[in-house]
Tab-separated table of C-alpha atoms and ligand atoms in Angstrom:
chain	number	residue	atom	x	y	z
A	15	MET	CA	120.479	95.604	95.601
A	16	SER	CA	121.923	95.901	99.102
A	17	VAL	CA	121.408	99.653	99.263
A	18	LEU	CA	117.779	99.318	98.268
A	19	VAL	CA	117.203	96.754	100.969
A	20	ARG	CA	118.742	99.174	103.441
A	21	ALA	CA	116.225	101.630	102.111
A	22	GLY	CA	113.949	100.172	104.738
A	23	VAL	CA	115.538	102.474	107.286
A	24	TRP	CA	114.575	105.595	105.328
A	25	PRO	CA	111.718	107.506	106.807
A	26	LEU	CA	108.376	107.948	105.151
A	27	ARG	CA	107.904	111.568	104.243
A	28	ALA	CA	104.931	113.277	105.758
A	29	ALA	CA	101.895	112.184	103.789
A	30	ARG	CA	101.513	114.093	100.530
A	31	SER	CA	98.140	115.567	99.801
A	32	VAL	CA	95.495	113.309	98.323
A	33	ILE	CA	96.738	112.554	94.851
A	34	PRO	CA	94.980	114.547	92.197
A	35	CYS	CA	94.683	112.732	88.889
A	36	PHE	CA	95.881	115.507	86.620
A	37	TRP	CA	99.277	116.041	85.098
A	38	ARG	CA	100.433	118.120	82.159
A	39	GLY	CA	100.938	115.363	79.601
A	40	LYS	CA	97.279	114.472	79.784
A	41	TYR	CA	94.250	116.058	78.174
A	42	PHE	CA	91.713	116.912	80.810
A	43	SER	CA	87.981	117.004	81.047
A	44	SER	CA	87.390	118.537	84.455
A	45	GLY	CA	88.843	121.040	86.896
A	46	LYS	CA	88.426	124.540	88.163
A	47	GLU	CA	87.679	127.396	85.818
A	48	PRO	CA	90.487	129.713	84.639
A	49	ALA	CA	91.693	131.811	87.542
A	50	GLU	CA	90.700	135.090	85.946
A	51	ASN	CA	87.199	135.749	84.736
A	52	ASN	CA	88.481	138.855	83.029
A	53	LEU	CA	90.251	137.510	79.959
A	54	VAL	CA	91.964	140.847	79.232
A	55	THR	CA	94.913	140.244	81.541
A	56	PRO	CA	97.811	142.675	82.120
A	57	MET	CA	99.926	140.247	80.051
A	58	LEU	CA	97.463	140.418	77.152
A	59	ARG	CA	97.558	144.235	77.256
A	60	HIS	CA	101.384	144.096	77.276
A	61	LEU	CA	101.437	141.724	74.275
A	62	ILE	CA	98.924	143.752	72.290
A	63	TYR	CA	101.039	146.852	72.870
A	64	LYS	CA	104.132	144.949	71.764
A	65	ILE	CA	102.493	143.564	68.597
A	66	LYS	CA	101.092	146.992	67.713
A	67	SER	CA	104.596	148.477	68.015
A	68	THR	CA	106.687	145.840	66.241
A	69	GLY	CA	104.325	143.458	64.439
A	70	PRO	CA	103.338	139.807	65.004
A	71	ILE	CA	105.573	137.839	67.381
A	72	THR	CA	106.902	134.280	67.197
A	73	VAL	CA	105.376	131.582	69.397
A	74	ALA	CA	108.772	131.395	71.161
A	75	GLU	CA	108.636	135.087	72.044
A	76	TYR	CA	105.036	134.671	73.194
A	77	MET	CA	105.932	131.711	75.466
A	78	LYS	CA	108.938	133.524	76.885
A	79	GLU	CA	106.942	136.662	77.686
A	80	VAL	CA	103.952	134.818	79.089
A	81	LEU	CA	105.944	132.429	81.266
A	82	THR	CA	109.012	134.312	82.445
A	83	ASN	CA	108.534	138.055	81.908
A	84	PRO	CA	110.155	139.394	85.121
A	85	ALA	CA	107.151	141.584	85.980
A	86	LYS	CA	104.081	139.623	84.865
A	87	GLY	CA	105.294	136.114	83.882
A	88	TYR	CA	103.177	133.120	84.852
A	89	TYR	CA	106.103	131.405	86.631
A	90	VAL	CA	107.457	134.456	88.382
A	91	HIS	CA	104.937	135.194	91.117
A	92	ARG	CA	102.886	132.076	91.759
A	93	ASP	CA	102.968	128.482	92.958
A	94	MET	CA	101.240	126.621	90.145
A	95	LEU	CA	101.972	123.083	91.362
A	96	GLY	CA	99.690	120.703	93.234
A	97	GLU	CA	95.983	120.381	93.820
A	98	GLU	CA	95.323	124.090	94.219
A	99	GLY	CA	97.461	124.954	91.214
A	100	ASP	CA	97.376	124.095	87.528
A	101	PHE	CA	99.203	120.758	87.282
A	102	ILE	CA	100.942	118.062	89.325
A	103	THR	CA	104.385	116.492	88.786
A	104	SER	CA	105.913	113.117	89.731
A	105	PRO	CA	107.979	114.330	92.724
A	106	GLU	CA	104.822	115.933	94.148
A	107	ILE	CA	102.956	112.640	93.733
A	108	SER	CA	105.320	110.211	95.452
A	109	GLN	CA	108.474	110.420	97.540
A	110	ILE	CA	109.694	107.245	95.818
A	111	PHE	CA	110.339	109.153	92.595
A	112	GLY	CA	112.973	111.471	94.106
A	113	GLU	CA	114.473	108.682	96.202
A	114	LEU	CA	115.154	106.568	93.116
A	115	LEU	CA	116.718	109.546	91.356
A	116	GLY	CA	118.919	110.054	94.415
A	117	ILE	CA	120.028	106.435	94.078
A	118	TRP	CA	120.752	107.061	90.372
A	119	PHE	CA	123.162	109.896	91.195
A	120	ILE	CA	124.917	107.844	93.889
A	121	SER	CA	125.186	104.888	91.530
A	122	GLU	CA	126.756	107.140	88.850
A	123	TRP	CA	129.072	108.702	91.433
A	124	ILE	CA	130.275	105.214	92.392
A	125	ALA	CA	130.585	104.110	88.754
A	126	THR	CA	132.732	107.127	87.892
A	127	GLY	CA	135.231	106.536	90.687
A	128	LYS	CA	133.766	108.356	93.722
A	129	THR	CA	135.069	111.871	93.104
A	130	ALA	CA	136.056	113.869	96.184
A	131	ALA	CA	133.365	116.452	95.456
A	132	PHE	CA	130.272	116.951	93.322
A	133	GLN	CA	127.660	119.591	92.648
A	134	LEU	CA	123.994	118.627	92.444
A	135	VAL	CA	122.435	121.061	89.967
A	136	GLU	CA	118.676	121.182	89.412
A	137	LEU	CA	117.122	123.202	86.588
A	138	GLY	CA	113.593	124.456	87.334
A	139	PRO	CA	113.163	122.915	90.806
A	140	GLY	CA	109.478	123.820	91.326
A	141	ARG	CA	108.756	123.558	95.047
A	142	GLY	CA	112.134	121.957	95.788
A	143	THR	CA	110.438	118.644	96.547
A	144	LEU	CA	112.599	116.576	94.176
A	145	SER	CA	115.904	117.963	95.471
A	146	GLY	CA	114.570	117.479	99.010
A	147	ASP	CA	113.880	113.786	98.410
A	148	ILE	CA	117.292	113.314	96.765
A	149	LEU	CA	119.081	115.059	99.632
A	150	ARG	CA	117.251	112.853	102.141
A	151	VAL	CA	118.663	109.804	100.342
A	152	PHE	CA	122.142	111.376	100.407
A	153	SER	CA	121.789	111.851	104.183
A	154	GLN	CA	120.490	108.336	104.748
A	155	LEU	CA	123.417	106.965	102.748
A	156	GLY	CA	125.854	109.252	104.513
A	157	SER	CA	128.188	106.320	105.173
A	158	VAL	CA	128.561	105.793	101.406
A	159	LEU	CA	129.015	109.487	100.631
A	160	LYS	CA	131.170	110.342	103.650
A	161	ASN	CA	134.183	112.472	102.754
A	162	CYS	CA	132.436	113.639	99.578
A	163	ASP	CA	132.061	117.389	99.432
A	164	ILE	CA	128.543	118.039	98.077
A	165	SER	CA	126.971	121.374	97.160
A	166	VAL	CA	123.513	122.147	95.725
A	167	HIS	CA	122.885	124.647	92.905
A	168	LEU	CA	119.394	125.583	91.728
A	169	VAL	CA	118.558	127.381	88.477
A	170	GLU	CA	115.258	129.174	88.998
A	171	VAL	CA	113.730	132.297	87.445
A	172	SER	CA	110.698	132.406	89.704
A	173	GLN	CA	110.947	134.615	92.758
A	174	LYS	CA	107.925	132.948	94.344
A	175	LEU	CA	109.154	129.393	93.731
A	176	SER	CA	112.699	130.176	94.905
A	177	GLU	CA	111.195	131.288	98.235
A	178	ILE	CA	109.212	128.036	98.479
A	179	GLN	CA	112.346	126.042	97.572
A	180	ALA	CA	114.242	127.801	100.374
A	181	LEU	CA	111.468	126.908	102.845
A	182	THR	CA	111.520	123.264	101.703
A	183	LEU	CA	115.270	122.812	101.615
A	184	THR	CA	117.112	125.147	103.953
A	185	GLU	CA	117.871	125.204	107.625
A	186	GLU	CA	115.828	128.091	108.947
A	187	LYS	CA	118.281	128.884	111.763
A	188	VAL	CA	120.894	129.870	109.159
A	189	PRO	CA	119.738	133.142	107.571
A	190	LEU	CA	119.678	133.225	103.763
A	191	GLU	CA	122.080	135.627	102.054
A	192	ARG	CA	120.308	137.576	99.306
A	193	ASP	CA	121.564	139.780	96.513
A	194	ALA	CA	118.849	140.274	93.877
A	195	GLY	CA	121.264	141.824	91.367
A	196	ALA	CA	123.989	139.165	91.580
A	197	PRO	CA	124.239	135.997	89.451
A	198	VAL	CA	123.984	134.029	92.722
A	199	TYR	CA	120.859	135.721	94.033
A	200	MET	CA	120.369	133.616	97.169
A	201	LYS	CA	122.580	131.378	99.312
A	202	GLY	CA	121.992	129.232	102.349
A	203	VAL	CA	122.561	125.873	103.978
A	204	THR	CA	120.315	122.822	103.517
A	205	LYS	CA	118.648	121.025	106.421
A	206	SER	CA	121.475	118.463	106.236
A	207	GLY	CA	124.170	121.154	106.301
A	208	ILE	CA	125.057	121.329	102.588
A	209	PRO	CA	125.736	124.716	100.928
A	210	ILE	CA	122.939	125.684	98.530
A	211	SER	CA	122.832	128.552	95.975
A	212	TRP	CA	120.261	129.972	93.543
A	213	TYR	CA	120.961	131.264	90.002
A	214	ARG	CA	118.846	132.450	87.090
A	215	ASP	CA	121.198	131.023	84.486
A	216	LEU	CA	123.056	127.732	84.163
A	217	GLN	CA	126.114	129.628	82.819
A	218	ASP	CA	126.672	131.194	86.252
A	219	ILE	CA	127.106	127.892	88.084
A	220	PRO	CA	130.768	127.148	88.895
A	221	LYS	CA	132.331	124.584	86.584
A	222	GLY	CA	133.217	121.299	88.266
A	223	PHE	CA	132.152	117.648	88.465
A	224	SER	CA	128.359	117.928	88.556
A	225	PHE	CA	125.177	115.918	88.400
A	226	TYR	CA	122.533	117.874	86.523
A	227	LEU	CA	118.829	117.228	86.849
A	228	ALA	CA	115.936	118.649	84.827
A	229	HIS	CA	112.447	117.344	85.536
A	230	GLU	CA	109.592	118.942	83.571
A	231	PHE	CA	111.916	121.852	82.767
A	232	PHE	CA	112.617	121.514	79.028
A	233	ASP	CA	108.896	121.432	78.187
A	234	VAL	CA	108.405	125.033	79.361
A	235	LEU	CA	111.226	126.437	77.203
A	236	PRO	CA	109.991	128.528	74.254
A	237	VAL	CA	109.392	126.743	70.939
A	238	HIS	CA	109.207	128.106	67.410
A	239	LYS	CA	106.454	126.520	65.323
A	240	PHE	CA	106.606	125.960	61.564
A	241	GLN	CA	104.056	124.871	58.983
A	242	LYS	CA	104.979	123.343	55.634
A	243	THR	CA	103.220	125.273	52.825
A	244	PRO	CA	103.387	125.077	49.018
A	245	HIS	CA	105.925	127.944	49.266
A	246	GLY	CA	108.161	126.148	51.793
A	247	TRP	CA	108.323	126.337	55.589
A	248	ARG	CA	106.520	129.281	57.153
A	249	GLU	CA	106.792	130.218	60.811
A	250	VAL	CA	103.600	130.406	62.886
A	251	LEU	CA	103.267	133.857	64.436
A	252	ILE	CA	100.855	135.475	66.879
A	253	ASP	CA	98.948	138.588	65.833
A	254	ILE	CA	95.966	140.642	67.003
A	255	ASP	CA	92.647	139.397	65.652
A	256	PRO	CA	91.506	142.108	63.190
A	257	HIS	CA	87.845	141.445	64.123
A	258	VAL	CA	88.227	141.522	67.941
A	259	SER	CA	90.651	144.140	69.231
A	260	ASP	CA	91.629	142.372	72.493
A	261	LYS	CA	91.969	138.872	71.074
A	262	LEU	CA	95.020	137.119	69.647
A	263	ARG	CA	95.186	134.684	66.749
A	264	PHE	CA	97.746	132.541	64.920
A	265	VAL	CA	98.951	133.644	61.473
A	266	LEU	CA	101.661	132.391	59.114
A	267	ALA	CA	104.685	134.551	58.345
A	268	PRO	CA	104.456	135.796	54.748
A	269	CYS	CA	108.069	134.776	54.020
A	270	ALA	CA	110.880	132.699	55.539
A	271	THR	CA	112.095	133.667	59.063
A	272	PRO	CA	115.602	133.152	60.532
A	273	ALA	CA	114.515	130.376	62.934
A	274	GLU	CA	113.785	128.200	59.867
A	275	ALA	CA	117.499	127.314	59.972
A	276	PHE	CA	116.664	124.935	62.852
A	277	ILE	CA	114.566	122.644	60.644
A	278	GLN	CA	116.368	119.526	59.370
A	279	CYS	CA	116.785	119.358	55.555
A	280	ASP	CA	115.262	115.856	55.461
A	281	GLU	CA	112.271	116.746	57.673
A	282	THR	CA	109.214	114.722	56.628
A	283	ARG	CA	106.564	116.158	58.984
A	284	ASP	CA	104.368	119.033	57.806
A	285	HIS	CA	104.395	120.852	61.145
A	286	VAL	CA	107.378	121.076	63.519
A	287	GLU	CA	108.287	122.710	66.806
A	288	VAL	CA	111.909	123.627	67.546
A	289	CYS	CA	113.327	124.834	70.822
A	290	PRO	CA	116.657	126.666	70.329
A	291	ASP	CA	116.905	127.414	74.078
A	292	ALA	CA	116.884	123.667	74.771
A	293	GLY	CA	119.725	123.295	72.256
A	294	VAL	CA	121.781	125.993	73.990
A	295	ILE	CA	121.279	124.364	77.404
A	296	ILE	CA	122.122	120.867	76.111
A	297	GLN	CA	125.288	122.190	74.480
A	298	GLU	CA	126.324	123.901	77.712
A	299	LEU	CA	125.613	120.748	79.758
A	300	SER	CA	127.479	118.580	77.236
A	301	GLU	CA	130.523	120.821	77.247
A	302	ARG	CA	130.634	120.891	81.032
A	303	ILE	CA	130.207	117.120	81.352
A	304	ALA	CA	132.851	116.448	78.699
A	305	VAL	CA	135.390	118.733	80.407
A	306	THR	CA	134.736	118.319	84.136
A	307	GLY	CA	132.763	115.051	84.323
A	308	GLY	CA	129.447	114.079	85.844
A	309	ALA	CA	126.119	113.362	84.164
A	310	ALA	CA	122.773	114.921	83.320
A	311	LEU	CA	119.418	113.251	83.878
A	312	ILE	CA	116.510	114.765	81.972
A	313	ALA	CA	112.940	113.592	82.517
A	314	ASP	CA	109.972	115.002	80.656
A	315	TYR	CA	107.113	114.138	78.374
A	316	GLY	CA	108.090	114.158	74.772
A	317	HIS	CA	108.812	112.274	71.583
A	318	ASP	CA	111.735	111.232	69.425
A	319	GLY	CA	111.218	113.619	66.521
A	320	THR	CA	107.806	112.261	65.520
A	321	LYS	CA	105.125	114.596	66.901
A	322	THR	CA	103.826	117.773	65.287
A	323	ASP	CA	101.587	120.230	67.155
A	324	THR	CA	102.017	119.758	70.922
A	325	PHE	CA	101.834	123.380	72.140
A	326	ARG	CA	99.156	123.596	74.851
A	327	GLY	CA	98.068	125.389	77.990
A	328	PHE	CA	96.932	124.250	81.433
A	329	CYS	CA	94.911	126.058	84.012
A	330	GLY	CA	93.302	124.515	87.075
A	331	HIS	CA	94.124	120.972	85.906
A	332	LYS	CA	92.284	121.622	82.688
A	333	LEU	CA	93.372	122.097	79.086
A	334	HIS	CA	93.384	125.823	78.330
A	335	ASP	CA	93.431	127.751	75.030
A	336	VAL	CA	97.028	129.020	74.752
A	337	LEU	CA	95.945	132.430	73.436
A	338	ILE	CA	93.244	133.147	76.052
A	339	ALA	CA	94.023	135.156	79.209
A	340	PRO	CA	97.834	134.842	78.802
A	341	GLY	CA	99.706	134.867	82.102
A	342	THR	CA	97.013	132.878	83.945
A	343	ALA	CA	97.856	129.443	82.497
A	344	ASP	CA	100.921	127.269	82.038
A	345	LEU	CA	102.187	126.885	78.465
A	346	THR	CA	104.114	123.816	77.397
A	347	ALA	CA	105.269	121.790	74.377
A	348	ASP	CA	106.484	118.185	74.256
A	349	VAL	CA	110.272	117.793	74.352
A	350	ASP	CA	111.863	116.569	71.114
A	351	PHE	CA	114.506	114.148	72.427
A	352	SER	CA	115.932	113.580	68.930
A	353	TYR	CA	116.847	117.288	68.892
A	354	LEU	CA	118.457	117.074	72.356
A	355	ARG	CA	120.472	114.068	71.155
A	356	ARG	CA	121.671	115.956	68.061
A	357	MET	CA	122.731	118.926	70.199
A	358	ALA	CA	124.810	116.673	72.477
A	359	GLN	CA	126.390	114.658	69.672
A	360	GLY	CA	130.150	114.633	69.488
A	361	LYS	CA	130.713	116.046	72.964
A	362	VAL	CA	129.065	113.434	75.193
A	363	ALA	CA	127.193	110.151	74.912
A	364	SER	CA	123.433	110.108	75.353
A	365	LEU	CA	121.127	107.358	76.607
A	366	GLY	CA	117.382	107.120	76.063
A	367	PRO	CA	114.735	108.297	75.932
A	368	VAL	CA	113.338	105.337	77.885
A	369	LYS	CA	109.819	105.296	79.277
A	370	GLN	CA	109.401	106.363	82.907
A	371	GLN	CA	107.871	102.963	83.659
A	372	THR	CA	111.017	101.163	82.408
A	373	PHE	CA	113.411	103.560	84.116
A	374	LEU	CA	111.730	103.353	87.529
A	375	LYS	CA	111.333	99.579	87.278
A	376	ASN	CA	115.061	99.254	86.537
A	377	MET	CA	115.785	101.522	89.506
A	378	GLY	CA	113.917	99.130	91.825
A	379	ILE	CA	110.609	100.934	92.403
A	380	ASP	CA	108.863	97.654	93.274
A	381	VAL	CA	111.350	96.853	96.050
A	382	ARG	CA	111.093	100.357	97.457
A	383	LEU	CA	107.278	100.321	97.360
A	384	LYS	CA	107.219	96.995	99.202
A	385	VAL	CA	109.570	98.290	101.902
A	386	LEU	CA	107.398	101.374	102.460
A	387	LEU	CA	104.160	99.336	102.461
A	388	ASP	CA	105.618	96.859	104.964
A	389	LYS	CA	106.487	99.765	107.240
A	390	SER	CA	103.172	101.551	107.221
A	391	ASP	CA	100.048	100.318	109.028
A	392	GLU	CA	97.957	103.367	108.277
A	393	PRO	CA	95.438	102.479	105.529
A	394	SER	CA	95.329	106.024	104.090
A	395	LEU	CA	99.131	106.105	103.772
A	396	ARG	CA	99.189	102.673	102.130
A	397	GLN	CA	96.509	103.786	99.730
A	398	GLN	CA	98.461	106.952	98.947
A	399	LEU	CA	101.602	104.906	98.207
A	400	LEU	CA	99.722	102.534	95.920
A	401	GLN	CA	97.907	105.350	94.134
A	402	GLY	CA	101.199	107.225	93.678
A	403	TYR	CA	102.860	104.093	92.281
A	404	ASP	CA	99.997	103.695	89.803
A	405	MET	CA	100.231	107.312	88.637
A	406	LEU	CA	103.987	107.027	88.057
A	407	MET	CA	103.983	103.593	86.433
A	408	ASN	CA	100.655	102.982	84.717
A	409	PRO	CA	101.144	103.301	80.929
A	410	LYS	CA	97.812	105.128	80.761
A	411	GLU	CA	99.018	107.658	83.345
A	412	MET	CA	102.635	108.866	83.458
A	413	GLY	CA	104.346	105.492	82.824
A	414	GLU	CA	104.590	105.812	79.060
A	415	ARG	CA	104.259	109.526	78.311
A	416	PHE	CA	107.225	110.535	80.440
A	417	ASN	CA	110.756	109.654	79.371
A	418	PHE	CA	114.234	109.602	80.861
A	419	PHE	CA	117.250	110.742	78.895
A	420	ALA	CA	120.869	111.000	80.102
A	421	LEU	CA	124.086	112.695	79.023
A	422	LEU	CA	127.323	111.016	80.094
A	423	PRO	CA	131.015	111.382	79.276
A	424	HIS	CA	131.968	109.023	76.413
A	425	GLN	CA	134.383	107.108	78.643
A	426	ARG	CA	131.545	106.276	81.047
A	427	LEU	CA	129.987	104.045	78.384
A	428	HIS	CA	133.038	102.874	76.511
A	429	GLY	CA	135.789	102.799	79.107
A	430	ARG	CA	138.864	105.003	79.187
A	431	ASN	CA	140.650	103.121	76.444
A	432	HIS	CA	138.787	101.107	73.844
A	433	GLN	CA	141.811	98.979	72.914
A	434	ILE	CA	142.626	98.003	76.471
A	435	ASN	CA	138.974	97.091	76.925
A	436	ALA	CA	139.059	94.933	73.857
A	437	LEU	CA	141.986	93.033	75.345
A	438	GLN	CA	140.002	92.567	78.579
A	439	SER	CA	142.805	93.955	80.753
A	440	GLU	CA	140.535	96.687	82.145
A	441	PRO	CA	137.076	95.895	83.514
A	442	SER	CA	134.320	97.134	81.210
A	443	PRO	CA	132.260	100.003	82.633
A	444	SER	CA	129.219	99.088	84.712
A	445	PRO	CA	125.822	99.511	83.043
A	446	VAL	CA	124.040	102.801	83.643
A	447	ALA	CA	121.223	102.275	86.153
A	448	GLY	CA	117.692	103.013	85.001
A	449	PHE	CA	118.632	102.421	81.365
A	450	SER	CA	119.449	98.880	82.466
A	451	GLU	CA	118.838	97.186	85.794
A	452	LEU	CA	120.435	98.727	88.875
A	453	VAL	CA	123.488	96.719	89.963
A	454	TRP	CA	125.635	97.614	92.977
A	455	ARG	CA	129.252	96.594	92.724
B	520	LIG	N1	110.867	120.339	88.385
B	520	LIG	C1	109.681	120.705	89.123
B	520	LIG	C2	108.918	121.910	88.546
B	520	LIG	C3	108.539	121.858	87.091
B	520	LIG	S1	107.699	123.336	86.573
B	520	LIG	C4	108.781	119.499	89.285
B	520	LIG	O1	108.921	118.552	88.524
B	520	LIG	O2	107.933	119.505	90.184
B	520	LIG	C5	108.992	124.256	85.747
B	520	LIG	C6	110.029	124.886	86.647
B	520	LIG	O3	110.984	125.556	85.816
B	520	LIG	C7	109.529	125.947	87.608
B	520	LIG	O4	110.315	125.882	88.776
B	520	LIG	C8	109.787	127.244	86.852
B	520	LIG	O5	109.812	128.381	87.655
B	520	LIG	C9	111.124	126.936	86.226
B	520	LIG	N2	111.465	127.683	85.013
B	520	LIG	C10	110.679	127.939	83.965
B	520	LIG	N3	111.377	128.575	82.989
B	520	LIG	C11	112.632	128.698	83.440
B	520	LIG	C12	113.832	129.268	82.897
B	520	LIG	N4	113.847	129.818	81.700
B	520	LIG	N5	114.957	129.199	83.634
B	520	LIG	C13	114.947	128.636	84.874
B	520	LIG	N6	113.840	128.086	85.445
B	520	LIG	C14	112.701	128.126	84.743
C-alpha cells in the first residue's frame, strides 16, 4: 500500500462540474428534450435512401451508420459527454477513477518485470479525461517509472473528440502534426513530455509491449440482433414503415442471414445480440498481448451471456427511442463478456468480469478518497468527492452495473513454467490487482 499512501502528494484536479446523476447504464425519467425538434434528420434521410436502394438493413449497419458515418455520424462532430451532453462516464465523474486505473497499469508493469518501454493505448478516449488522470499518476510516480520509455496511442474516429483530447492532453507550445489521410492522423507531445499519436484503427498502432484500455467503448460497437422463431433464428432488420414514409420500424428477416453463424449452437435465450466487431478487436488485442506482452483492461456495463434485448438510445440524459431522429442520440448495447472471453480463449488468459465496486475497492478507492478528503477544506469539493465516490461505488448507481475484465498473457497468471512452479523453485506470480486486493511487492 505504500504507493497509495504516497498518493497524498498527488494534486486534486480542478473541481469537476457538479455531478449529474445520469449515466448510460441507467433508465432515465428526466432530462432535456431531444436536441432536434425536427425528427427528419439528415441521417434519417440518408438511411431511407439507403433502404430504398438496397432493402432493409441490419441493426449493426444502422448503428454503424448512425454513430460513425464520417459525414453525419453522432460521434463524429459533437461532444456528447457531461452535463450539457447526452450521458456521463466514470472518469468524468471523479478523478479517483483514472488514478486507480493508472495504479493498475503500474502494478502490472511491475508484476511483468518492468519492461524498458510500454505503450499506453486507449480505445475511444472521449474527452481524454481518463488518459489525463492516468498520465498524471505516471508523472507523480516518475521515480518508479524512471528509465521507462512510455508513449500514448489513442484510437478515435471522432474528429471533434480528437480535438478535445488534444486540448486535454497535449502541450500547447508543441504544435500538433496533422495528416488527415494517414493512419496516424495526428501527433503531438503530452503535457508531461510523452509522445502521443491518434489513429482510427487499432491495427495501425505499432506492435510492442502495450497496456490497452477501453472504457465504455465496446458498448457502442454495432450489434446484430436475432429473435428465435418457430422457423429458427431470424435477424432483426430495420425497414421503412409502410404507413409513415419518414419513419423506421423493426422487421424480421424472412430467412436466415449470414450473421446467424455467430449464435452459439446451445443458445437458450430467445433473443440475442452479437457484436462481431468486438470479437475482431478482442482477437487483435489477444494476439498482440500473446506475442509482445502487456495487458488489456476493459470496463463497461454488460452481462455474462444472460441478457437479451439491451439496445437503447440516450439523448440529453434521457432514454431515447433508437429509431427516432437518428444521429441526434447515442446508441448502445450491453457488452456480452462471455463472448469477449470466448474470442480471447486459447491466446491469452482472461479475468472477470468483476463488478466496478469490487474492482475499485480492491484498488484502494477508500484509502485514496480519505487522502483527498483530508487534504481538502473546501466543503463543495468534499461534497463533490463524496458524491463521486457514491456514483462509482453504490450498487444502485454504477457500482454493480459496470464491470472490469482483463486480458493477460498466460504466463502472467500461471508463471513461466508450470512444473518449476509446482516444485516451488520459482516464486508464483503476484495476484492481479483489482481482481484481488492490490499488493505492492
Ligand atoms: N472512454 C470515454 C468515452 C466513451 S464514449 C469515457 O469513458 O469517458 C465512446 C468513445 O468511443 C468516443 O470517444 C467515441 O468517439 C469513440 N468511438 C466510437 N466508435 C468508435 C470506433 N468504431 N472506433 C474508435 N472510436 C470509437
